[in-house]
XYZ file of C-alpha atoms in Angstrom:
617
model
C -22.606 27.430 -24.862
C -22.166 26.821 -21.139
C -21.011 23.542 -19.581
C -21.868 23.100 -15.906
C -20.078 20.448 -13.826
C -21.533 19.055 -10.594
C -19.303 17.335 -8.032
C -19.086 13.573 -7.659
C -19.144 13.450 -3.841
C -22.270 12.405 -1.964
C -25.170 14.860 -2.006
C -23.360 17.101 -4.532
C -26.489 17.276 -6.685
C -29.478 19.471 -6.016
C -33.190 19.934 -6.614
C -32.915 23.662 -6.010
C -33.710 26.204 -8.701
C -30.475 27.294 -10.395
C -30.198 30.179 -12.820
C -27.213 31.308 -14.904
C -26.289 34.574 -16.591
C -23.158 35.875 -18.281
C -21.925 39.351 -17.456
C -19.586 41.043 -19.906
C -17.940 44.372 -20.511
C -20.848 45.579 -22.653
C -23.817 44.057 -20.864
C -25.519 40.929 -19.710
C -26.905 37.806 -21.360
C -30.374 36.521 -20.740
C -30.946 34.753 -17.417
C -31.731 31.056 -18.000
C -32.821 28.225 -15.777
C -30.486 25.220 -15.563
C -33.444 22.892 -15.821
C -34.063 21.077 -19.074
C -37.650 20.023 -19.505
C -38.279 16.400 -18.500
C -34.551 15.819 -17.957
C -32.482 15.228 -14.842
C -30.230 18.190 -14.199
C -27.508 19.013 -11.692
C -27.354 15.577 -10.144
C -24.199 14.097 -8.661
C -21.447 13.862 -11.263
C -23.517 15.509 -14.040
C -21.842 17.487 -16.843
C -24.566 19.413 -18.653
C -24.528 21.822 -21.586
C -26.820 24.812 -21.950
C -27.253 27.530 -24.558
C -27.399 31.036 -23.119
C -28.878 33.564 -25.586
C -27.998 37.258 -25.583
C -29.758 40.146 -27.318
C -26.455 41.923 -27.786
C -22.708 41.362 -28.050
C -21.677 41.501 -24.385
C -17.939 41.651 -25.257
C -15.317 40.050 -23.009
C -17.012 37.926 -20.413
C -16.195 39.097 -16.865
C -18.396 36.894 -14.684
C -20.670 33.892 -14.645
C -23.550 34.653 -12.343
C -25.217 31.719 -10.558
C -28.389 32.068 -8.520
C -29.507 29.192 -6.308
C -32.874 29.207 -4.500
C -34.446 26.311 -2.656
C -37.195 24.210 -4.204
C -38.966 22.990 -1.048
C -36.269 22.373 1.542
C -32.634 23.506 1.961
C -30.617 21.621 -0.652
C -26.957 22.404 -1.247
C -25.367 22.084 -4.650
C -21.616 21.442 -5.098
C -20.657 23.203 -8.262
C -17.239 22.340 -9.639
C -16.961 24.784 -12.516
C -18.583 26.427 -15.490
C -16.995 26.424 -18.938
C -18.113 29.035 -21.465
C -17.639 28.656 -25.206
C -18.009 32.042 -26.895
C -19.350 32.535 -30.444
C -15.778 33.111 -31.599
C -14.761 29.637 -30.349
C -12.835 30.736 -27.272
C -13.242 28.566 -24.165
C -13.200 30.176 -20.767
C -12.927 28.264 -17.488
C -14.710 29.644 -14.399
C -13.741 27.563 -11.304
C -16.193 27.336 -8.408
C -15.616 24.316 -6.090
C -18.165 25.555 -3.549
C -21.325 24.410 -1.891
C -24.133 26.766 -2.971
C -27.524 27.224 -1.326
C -29.924 30.185 -1.346
C -27.261 32.505 -2.688
C -26.007 34.452 -5.683
C -22.372 34.130 -6.683
C -20.235 35.785 -9.343
C -17.533 33.475 -10.700
C -14.443 34.992 -12.277
C -12.508 33.411 -15.111
C -9.797 31.165 -13.753
C -6.631 33.055 -14.673
C -4.860 33.971 -11.423
C -4.824 37.738 -10.726
C -2.944 39.697 -8.107
C -4.400 42.987 -6.896
C -2.058 44.923 -9.157
C -3.263 42.910 -12.154
C -6.853 44.075 -11.723
C -7.200 47.573 -13.193
C -10.931 47.800 -13.699
C -13.098 49.025 -10.812
C -15.593 46.193 -11.328
C -12.909 43.618 -10.528
C -11.595 45.554 -7.542
C -15.133 45.846 -6.179
C -15.663 42.089 -6.659
C -12.446 41.277 -4.778
C -13.420 43.497 -1.903
C -17.001 42.186 -1.702
C -15.778 38.555 -1.608
C -13.374 39.344 1.261
C -15.989 41.247 3.222
C -18.345 38.273 2.983
C -15.670 35.855 4.097
C -14.742 38.013 7.079
C -18.330 37.712 8.293
C -18.352 33.932 8.402
C -14.653 33.066 9.007
C -13.736 34.582 12.353
C -10.768 34.216 14.739
C -11.138 32.974 18.275
C -8.596 33.029 21.078
C -8.423 29.529 22.528
C -6.052 30.458 25.345
C -3.479 33.203 26.002
C -0.134 32.664 24.238
C -1.701 30.010 22.082
C -2.392 29.880 18.311
C -5.755 31.440 17.485
C -8.348 29.133 15.965
C -11.593 29.178 14.010
C -14.564 30.665 15.830
C -16.709 27.503 15.912
C -17.546 25.471 19.005
C -18.503 22.392 17.002
C -18.028 21.195 13.449
C -21.688 21.871 12.807
C -20.994 25.599 13.099
C -18.447 25.559 10.313
C -19.352 26.893 6.844
C -20.264 24.134 4.485
C -17.129 24.578 2.362
C -14.910 23.908 5.387
C -16.653 20.736 6.547
C -15.784 17.086 5.869
C -17.459 15.517 2.870
C -20.292 13.212 3.842
C -18.091 10.167 3.017
C -15.282 11.475 5.210
C -17.654 12.258 8.072
C -19.238 8.772 7.992
C -15.824 7.117 7.912
C -14.622 9.182 10.845
C -17.658 8.184 12.878
C -17.480 4.514 11.946
C -13.780 4.288 12.754
C -14.540 5.891 16.100
C -17.013 3.044 16.747
C -14.379 0.535 15.735
C -11.970 2.122 18.215
C -14.577 1.789 20.976
C -15.201 -1.873 20.087
C -11.478 -2.571 19.980
C -11.038 -0.906 23.353
C -13.799 -3.036 24.825
C -12.418 -6.290 23.450
C -8.889 -5.548 24.630
C -10.096 -4.714 28.115
C -12.343 -7.823 28.101
C -9.413 -10.127 27.376
C -7.654 -8.698 30.428
C -10.706 -8.414 32.710
C -9.447 -11.002 35.191
C -6.114 -9.254 35.688
C -5.493 -6.305 37.965
C -2.053 -5.639 36.534
C 0.705 -7.171 34.478
C 3.914 -8.684 35.807
C 6.294 -8.278 32.821
C 6.538 -6.376 29.572
C 5.745 -9.580 27.718
C 2.209 -9.355 29.144
C 1.573 -6.514 26.684
C 1.355 -9.207 24.024
C -2.188 -9.844 25.235
C -3.358 -6.611 23.597
C -0.859 -6.806 20.726
C -1.990 -10.074 19.158
C -3.972 -8.565 16.249
C -1.414 -5.935 15.241
C -0.703 -6.251 11.532
C 1.806 -3.407 11.136
C 5.214 -4.866 10.226
C 6.850 -1.760 11.677
C 5.088 -2.265 14.992
C 6.233 -5.885 15.156
C 9.779 -4.746 14.435
C 9.481 -2.249 17.299
C 8.307 -5.001 19.672
C 11.230 -7.177 18.698
C 13.915 -4.482 19.093
C 12.619 -1.874 21.562
C 15.083 -2.777 24.326
C 18.154 -2.474 22.104
C 20.250 0.691 22.435
C 20.806 1.142 18.706
C 17.054 1.055 18.076
C 16.459 3.550 20.932
C 18.864 5.926 19.168
C 17.441 5.192 15.714
C 14.010 6.479 16.772
C 15.438 9.980 17.374
C 16.191 10.122 13.647
C 13.426 8.168 11.949
C 10.665 7.586 14.508
C 7.584 9.712 15.149
C 9.547 12.739 16.384
C 12.704 13.181 14.316
C 12.896 16.904 15.095
C 14.226 17.146 18.646
C 17.733 15.659 18.640
C 20.592 18.036 17.886
C 24.398 18.001 17.701
C 25.969 18.684 21.087
C 28.410 21.634 21.010
C 28.935 21.642 24.757
C 27.762 19.501 27.657
C 25.124 21.495 29.579
C 26.197 22.690 33.062
C 23.145 20.947 34.581
C 24.248 17.607 33.036
C 27.557 16.794 34.717
C 28.633 13.827 32.552
C 32.301 12.912 32.982
C 34.729 11.022 30.796
C 34.853 8.248 33.371
C 31.078 7.758 33.086
C 31.132 7.249 29.312
C 34.489 5.548 28.940
C 32.837 2.162 28.270
C 30.963 3.725 25.349
C 33.743 5.929 23.907
C 36.706 3.602 24.512
C 39.991 5.462 24.533
C 38.463 8.705 23.243
C 37.233 11.573 25.385
C 33.964 13.532 25.376
C 35.664 16.790 24.390
C 37.347 15.097 21.424
C 34.135 13.391 20.244
C 32.213 16.645 20.532
C 34.903 18.266 18.371
C 34.573 15.379 15.904
C 30.854 16.029 15.688
C 29.876 12.639 17.071
C 28.009 13.640 20.250
C 24.267 14.462 20.096
C 21.751 15.458 22.725
C 17.959 15.335 23.294
C 16.836 17.694 26.006
C 13.268 17.642 27.321
C 13.625 20.789 29.394
C 10.247 21.997 28.103
C 8.603 19.427 30.414
C 10.253 20.801 33.532
C 7.603 22.188 35.859
C 4.605 20.933 33.849
C 1.921 19.607 36.195
C 1.257 15.904 35.641
C -2.186 14.448 35.022
C -4.385 12.484 37.407
C -6.194 9.535 35.740
C -9.137 7.952 37.563
C -7.787 9.234 40.825
C -4.271 7.937 40.188
C -1.458 10.474 40.116
C 0.724 10.322 37.005
C 4.317 11.516 36.763
C 6.474 13.405 34.307
C 10.214 13.769 33.906
C 12.352 16.299 32.004
C 15.232 14.088 30.857
C 18.462 14.906 29.110
C 19.858 12.134 26.924
C 23.393 12.094 25.491
C 24.038 10.007 22.365
C 27.167 8.947 20.523
C 27.466 8.275 16.795
C 29.599 5.140 16.780
C 31.813 3.775 14.031
C 28.891 1.674 12.704
C 27.001 4.980 12.189
C 24.563 4.095 15.002
C 23.254 6.725 17.366
C 23.858 5.064 20.752
C 22.600 6.412 24.126
C 25.518 6.836 26.554
C 24.043 8.859 29.461
C 20.558 9.751 30.741
C 19.587 12.186 33.493
C 15.864 12.217 34.279
C 15.518 15.679 35.845
C 16.937 19.062 34.925
C 18.554 19.807 38.260
C 21.611 17.636 39.108
C 22.009 16.193 42.570
C 22.345 13.129 44.694
C 18.779 12.022 44.047
C 19.059 12.618 40.306
C 21.673 10.116 39.117
C 23.057 9.888 35.609
C 22.126 6.491 34.231
C 24.572 4.652 32.018
C 24.527 1.574 29.735
C 26.921 -0.109 32.206
C 24.346 0.195 35.042
C 22.173 -2.799 36.022
C 20.005 -3.821 33.069
C 16.650 -2.807 34.648
C 18.041 0.596 35.788
C 19.072 1.378 32.235
C 15.853 0.033 30.739
C 13.688 2.137 33.030
C 15.773 5.256 32.317
C 15.213 4.737 28.569
C 11.507 4.217 29.177
C 11.336 7.583 30.908
C 12.957 9.217 27.883
C 10.517 7.493 25.558
C 7.553 8.532 27.663
C 8.789 12.121 27.703
C 9.235 11.826 23.981
C 5.578 10.726 23.649
C 4.366 13.835 25.466
C 6.500 16.278 23.462
C 5.805 14.542 20.181
C 2.043 14.466 20.549
C 1.547 17.888 22.118
C 4.261 19.965 20.449
C 5.743 18.442 17.280
C 2.454 17.029 16.023
C -0.492 19.003 17.460
C 1.051 22.439 17.937
C 3.534 22.635 15.057
C 1.445 20.983 12.353
C -2.254 20.998 13.227
C -2.544 24.307 15.046
C -0.159 26.249 12.850
C -1.832 24.850 9.729
C -5.176 26.142 11.069
C -3.674 29.629 11.357
C -2.419 29.446 7.751
C -5.820 28.180 6.579
C -7.853 30.914 8.257
C -5.509 33.713 7.154
C -5.527 32.472 3.555
C -9.321 32.332 3.434
C -9.891 35.677 5.142
C -7.252 37.779 3.363
C -7.032 36.431 -0.214
C -9.820 36.413 -2.799
C -10.271 33.183 -4.726
C -8.719 34.672 -7.863
C -5.419 35.386 -6.094
C -2.559 33.052 -7.184
C -1.522 32.346 -3.598
C -5.052 31.441 -2.632
C -5.168 29.044 -5.556
C -1.814 27.589 -4.513
C -2.650 27.107 -0.824
C -6.303 26.149 -0.815
C -5.701 22.442 -1.599
C -3.519 22.334 1.540
C -6.334 23.620 3.738
C -8.828 20.863 2.867
C -10.692 19.460 5.941
C -8.119 20.942 8.363
C -10.527 23.248 10.203
C -12.994 20.460 10.872
C -10.412 17.921 12.096
C -9.031 20.565 14.482
C -12.485 21.555 15.679
C -13.291 17.901 16.347
C -9.984 17.524 18.111
C -10.756 20.343 20.505
C -14.118 18.707 21.250
C -13.078 15.057 21.470
C -9.488 15.105 22.744
C -9.369 18.060 25.100
C -12.460 17.995 27.300
C -12.179 16.740 30.903
C -13.424 13.285 29.750
C -11.482 13.361 26.462
C -8.753 10.976 25.294
C -5.993 13.339 26.407
C -7.062 13.303 30.028
C -7.732 9.530 29.897
C -4.305 8.507 28.744
C -1.505 11.099 28.643
C 0.842 12.061 31.415
C 0.500 15.761 30.659
C -3.337 15.891 30.568
C -5.213 18.891 29.231
C -3.903 21.547 31.599
C -0.376 20.297 31.197
C -0.824 20.332 27.455
C -1.909 23.967 27.480
C 1.012 25.032 29.664
C 3.500 23.089 27.505
C 2.055 24.396 24.225
C 2.036 27.994 25.471
C 5.732 28.000 26.254
C 6.658 26.157 23.070
C 4.456 28.387 20.920
C 6.284 31.469 22.185
C 9.596 29.745 21.347
C 8.747 29.025 17.706
C 10.906 30.845 15.177
C 10.452 31.106 11.428
C 13.747 29.263 10.899
C 12.563 26.340 13.033
C 9.610 25.827 10.634
C 11.870 25.762 7.516
C 13.400 22.298 7.165
C 16.793 23.284 5.695
C 17.376 25.913 8.364
C 16.057 23.681 11.172
C 18.492 20.927 10.178
C 21.333 23.443 9.933
C 20.574 24.944 13.353
C 20.476 21.466 14.926
C 23.758 20.561 13.271
C 22.304 17.523 11.454
C 22.933 18.426 7.834
C 25.594 15.731 7.254
C 24.185 12.963 9.383
C 23.807 9.670 7.460
C 20.901 7.282 7.877
C 18.635 10.190 8.778
C 15.875 9.383 6.353
C 13.484 12.055 7.607
C 16.177 14.563 6.593
C 16.966 12.915 3.250
C 13.369 12.501 2.130
C 12.158 15.740 3.653
C 14.748 17.836 1.822
C 13.733 16.267 -1.473
C 10.084 17.095 -0.860
C 11.011 20.620 0.298
C 13.047 21.154 -2.893
C 10.244 19.897 -5.113
C 7.747 22.319 -3.522
C 10.247 25.199 -3.612
C 10.582 25.417 -7.455
C 9.515 31.078 -7.494
C 10.630 34.261 -6.033
C 13.099 33.406 -3.315
C 11.680 34.809 -0.039
C 7.984 34.510 -0.916
C 8.651 31.011 -2.206
C 10.427 30.037 1.013
C 7.437 31.195 3.110
C 4.939 29.387 0.926
C 7.091 26.288 0.924
C 7.096 26.334 4.696
C 3.290 26.579 4.752
C 2.748 23.787 2.216
C 5.450 21.559 3.786
C 3.897 22.022 7.248
C 0.415 21.178 5.994
C 1.542 18.132 4.047
C 4.953 16.502 4.441
C 5.713 17.574 8.017
C 2.337 16.346 9.209
C 2.843 13.078 7.349
C 6.189 12.591 9.109
C 4.643 13.344 12.489
C 1.304 11.565 12.070
C 1.598 8.530 9.857
C 3.884 6.460 12.079
C 1.958 6.892 15.316
C 0.677 3.360 15.431
C 3.891 1.850 14.079
C 6.007 3.283 16.909
C 3.476 3.453 19.760
C 1.400 0.288 19.446
C 3.939 -1.581 21.536
C 3.326 0.474 24.639
C 6.603 -0.209 26.517
C 8.464 1.479 23.650
C 6.532 4.763 24.026
C 4.515 4.882 27.257
C 1.791 7.501 27.105
C 2.240 8.096 30.865
C 4.199 6.856 33.871
C 2.470 5.893 37.137
C 5.434 6.146 39.487
C 8.003 8.946 39.922
C 11.452 8.700 38.281
C 13.966 6.604 40.204
C 16.266 8.529 42.553
C 19.005 5.957 42.969
C 20.715 3.117 41.148
C 20.682 -0.592 41.748
C 17.196 -0.833 43.197
C 14.927 -1.145 40.146
C 12.911 -4.351 39.845
C 10.563 -5.603 37.138
C 7.761 -4.871 39.553
C 8.839 -1.193 39.665
C 8.886 -1.090 35.871
C 5.437 -2.596 35.528
C 3.989 -0.312 38.175
C 5.509 2.651 36.319
C 4.206 1.725 32.816
C 0.622 2.587 31.784
C -2.045 0.288 33.164
C -4.205 -1.965 31.055
C -6.880 0.638 30.378
C -4.379 3.384 29.454
C -2.465 0.996 27.203
C -5.600 0.064 25.358
C -6.500 3.723 24.858
C -2.971 4.434 23.552
C -3.218 1.662 20.994
C -6.726 2.571 19.907
C -6.154 6.294 19.508
C -2.863 5.994 17.646
C -4.478 3.517 15.246
C -7.444 5.801 14.701
C -5.236 8.817 13.980
C -2.720 7.159 11.649
C -4.886 4.777 9.610
C -5.401 5.302 5.861
C -8.098 7.900 5.224
C -10.927 7.863 2.656
C -11.027 10.365 -0.227
C -7.347 11.151 0.244
C -5.627 13.624 -2.050
C -1.924 13.127 -1.971
C 0.728 15.782 -2.497
C 0.631 16.883 -6.152
C -3.017 15.786 -6.606
C -4.701 19.078 -7.477
C -8.093 17.509 -8.093
C -9.773 20.910 -8.147
C -8.466 22.978 -11.031
C -8.190 26.378 -9.374
C -5.377 27.172 -11.775
C -6.639 27.111 -15.376
C -3.576 28.467 -17.236
C -1.786 26.031 -19.479
C 1.645 27.140 -18.201
C 0.604 26.479 -14.578
C -0.888 23.107 -15.496
C 2.457 22.211 -17.077
C 4.292 23.252 -13.881
C 1.934 21.105 -11.832
C 2.669 18.134 -14.091
C 6.386 18.721 -13.665
C 5.884 18.781 -9.890
C 4.033 15.455 -10.033
C 6.810 13.912 -12.110
C 9.426 15.155 -9.680
C 7.471 13.668 -6.781
C 7.168 10.371 -8.642
C 10.963 10.339 -9.066
C 11.446 11.003 -5.380
C 9.096 8.121 -4.607
C 11.062 5.759 -6.820
C 14.359 6.729 -5.198
C 12.915 6.205 -1.710
C 11.565 2.811 -2.726
C 15.004 1.751 -4.023
C 16.689 3.022 -0.840
C 14.201 1.163 1.374
C 14.811 -2.170 -0.369
C 18.080 -2.383 1.498
C 16.713 -1.475 4.933
C 15.384 -3.770 7.646
C 13.148 -0.986 8.906
C 11.818 0.964 5.910
C 11.204 4.710 6.200
C 8.135 5.386 4.101
C 6.384 8.298 5.838
C 7.764 10.884 3.414
C 7.297 8.877 0.259
C 5.003 11.172 -1.809
C 2.365 8.405 -2.109
C 1.999 8.639 1.686
C 1.865 12.427 2.004
C -1.604 13.905 2.047
C -2.059 17.393 0.584
C -3.577 18.723 3.785
C -4.158 17.831 7.427
C -7.373 15.808 7.483
C -6.846 13.592 10.517
């Protein structure tokens, strides 16, 4: 008896001719059509049983053979799995989870097998044939020198069916894009009679319909120094700040400069006490700035010094906006005129926006995840335990990245329309940062250790991230560490980078996507007019709000971390381990919820209920 399961997603059913045969160690069964007379078969969500006769005892069943040929037109079938009940009462599970059309496929029983576990030539031949077929259709492409390689597909239409969005996901992506366009138009329409704004409060005109409580909190507190420091730990980019072991030679901060912040203490003593931290944007030095609609944009490469005060707040105490010290590159201080200090912080936040979007988010989650996805598909047969482990974390990633290259990076794409770095600046920045990536930097415990942040309190990205890392980590030490890094990158790290985009960036003055005037070269001269002429214009601000909403909104058909909807693993022991993993994640979620009840600004991005299994947006 054979039970055939068809997927529940749109268009999963088929009118194609489908035939099934069992192949065993002693021979083959009869070939039957999966088409019951006058009955509906293989439609969306169907679970159908069939009897497959055999003229002989075929022994242990090695493969389920499925043949799919078109009826009149091309008509894909999404087969979930085939269950086989033998005459002795044994039930065998043959996972599929593939779109099938005009093809013949041999499904193996679901028990995970390494190469060394397969002794029979027939299984070794099957493994090799599967890999050879995948190598033909999944190919590498060099996007740019010193850049992560990507899938060889110019558009999402060129991707194999199994790597594409579901129809529901595709329709939602398109419709949300239309909503973004409408929102952009309406925001611009409300400001159509203004050439520019005169104060930061004018940004309220495009902020009126914002429902995010976190975004409203940002708007209310963005000017405050404690909140500026807080964002280094729990904002969109909590991976740059590090403990300061020594003041850099190109950042000549003196005790006199920071006396108002440190009181009677000295810099050297506070560094020794572990209370001085630094955020250095040297990677932006020399990057060519964008030109938007004929208007030159500007970049800075700031260095920001922060002090962990007695209230456990990370407070900015000195900001230098360029890497080379000098008379026209002053060190700005909290004791400076209010607008001088505000503009200096804005420059840091704008630099943060560039590095966060291009490096921490795009390069170190999306593009690295694409490399992991392609390598997994090309080099591991579907019966391999690591393929089974990683494949849920590759879902939809290749299509979202392919769309990103087509929609964000062209000359008329969102990147060139809004960001200070632009496309060419992005490539230069990503090339240098890609070459600087180390394995340790991708492993959360080691990254935190190397940045000296292991003991820092109120660092919720660290606290929650380490819990998720530990939950994923529970096998063989070094292999487990590598696989944990891959899964964490494709799930939790992306959630931490992506999910708060709108929360932190909807109030544009807090995170300007670009700056329209060069950094100030002296103190005591900044006016509100200078600030408003530096901040993004109306059009850029609308684009920033629209794009960050589009990229961080709740997605359809989400599968959260621990949701292994497709049963690639069929062994009872593995299913028990997966259930233990889910229970551990649920416990982490409860502890985060309790912690957040006492916080004014909740940190929820690494709650397991908000972590998608893979990068799909």
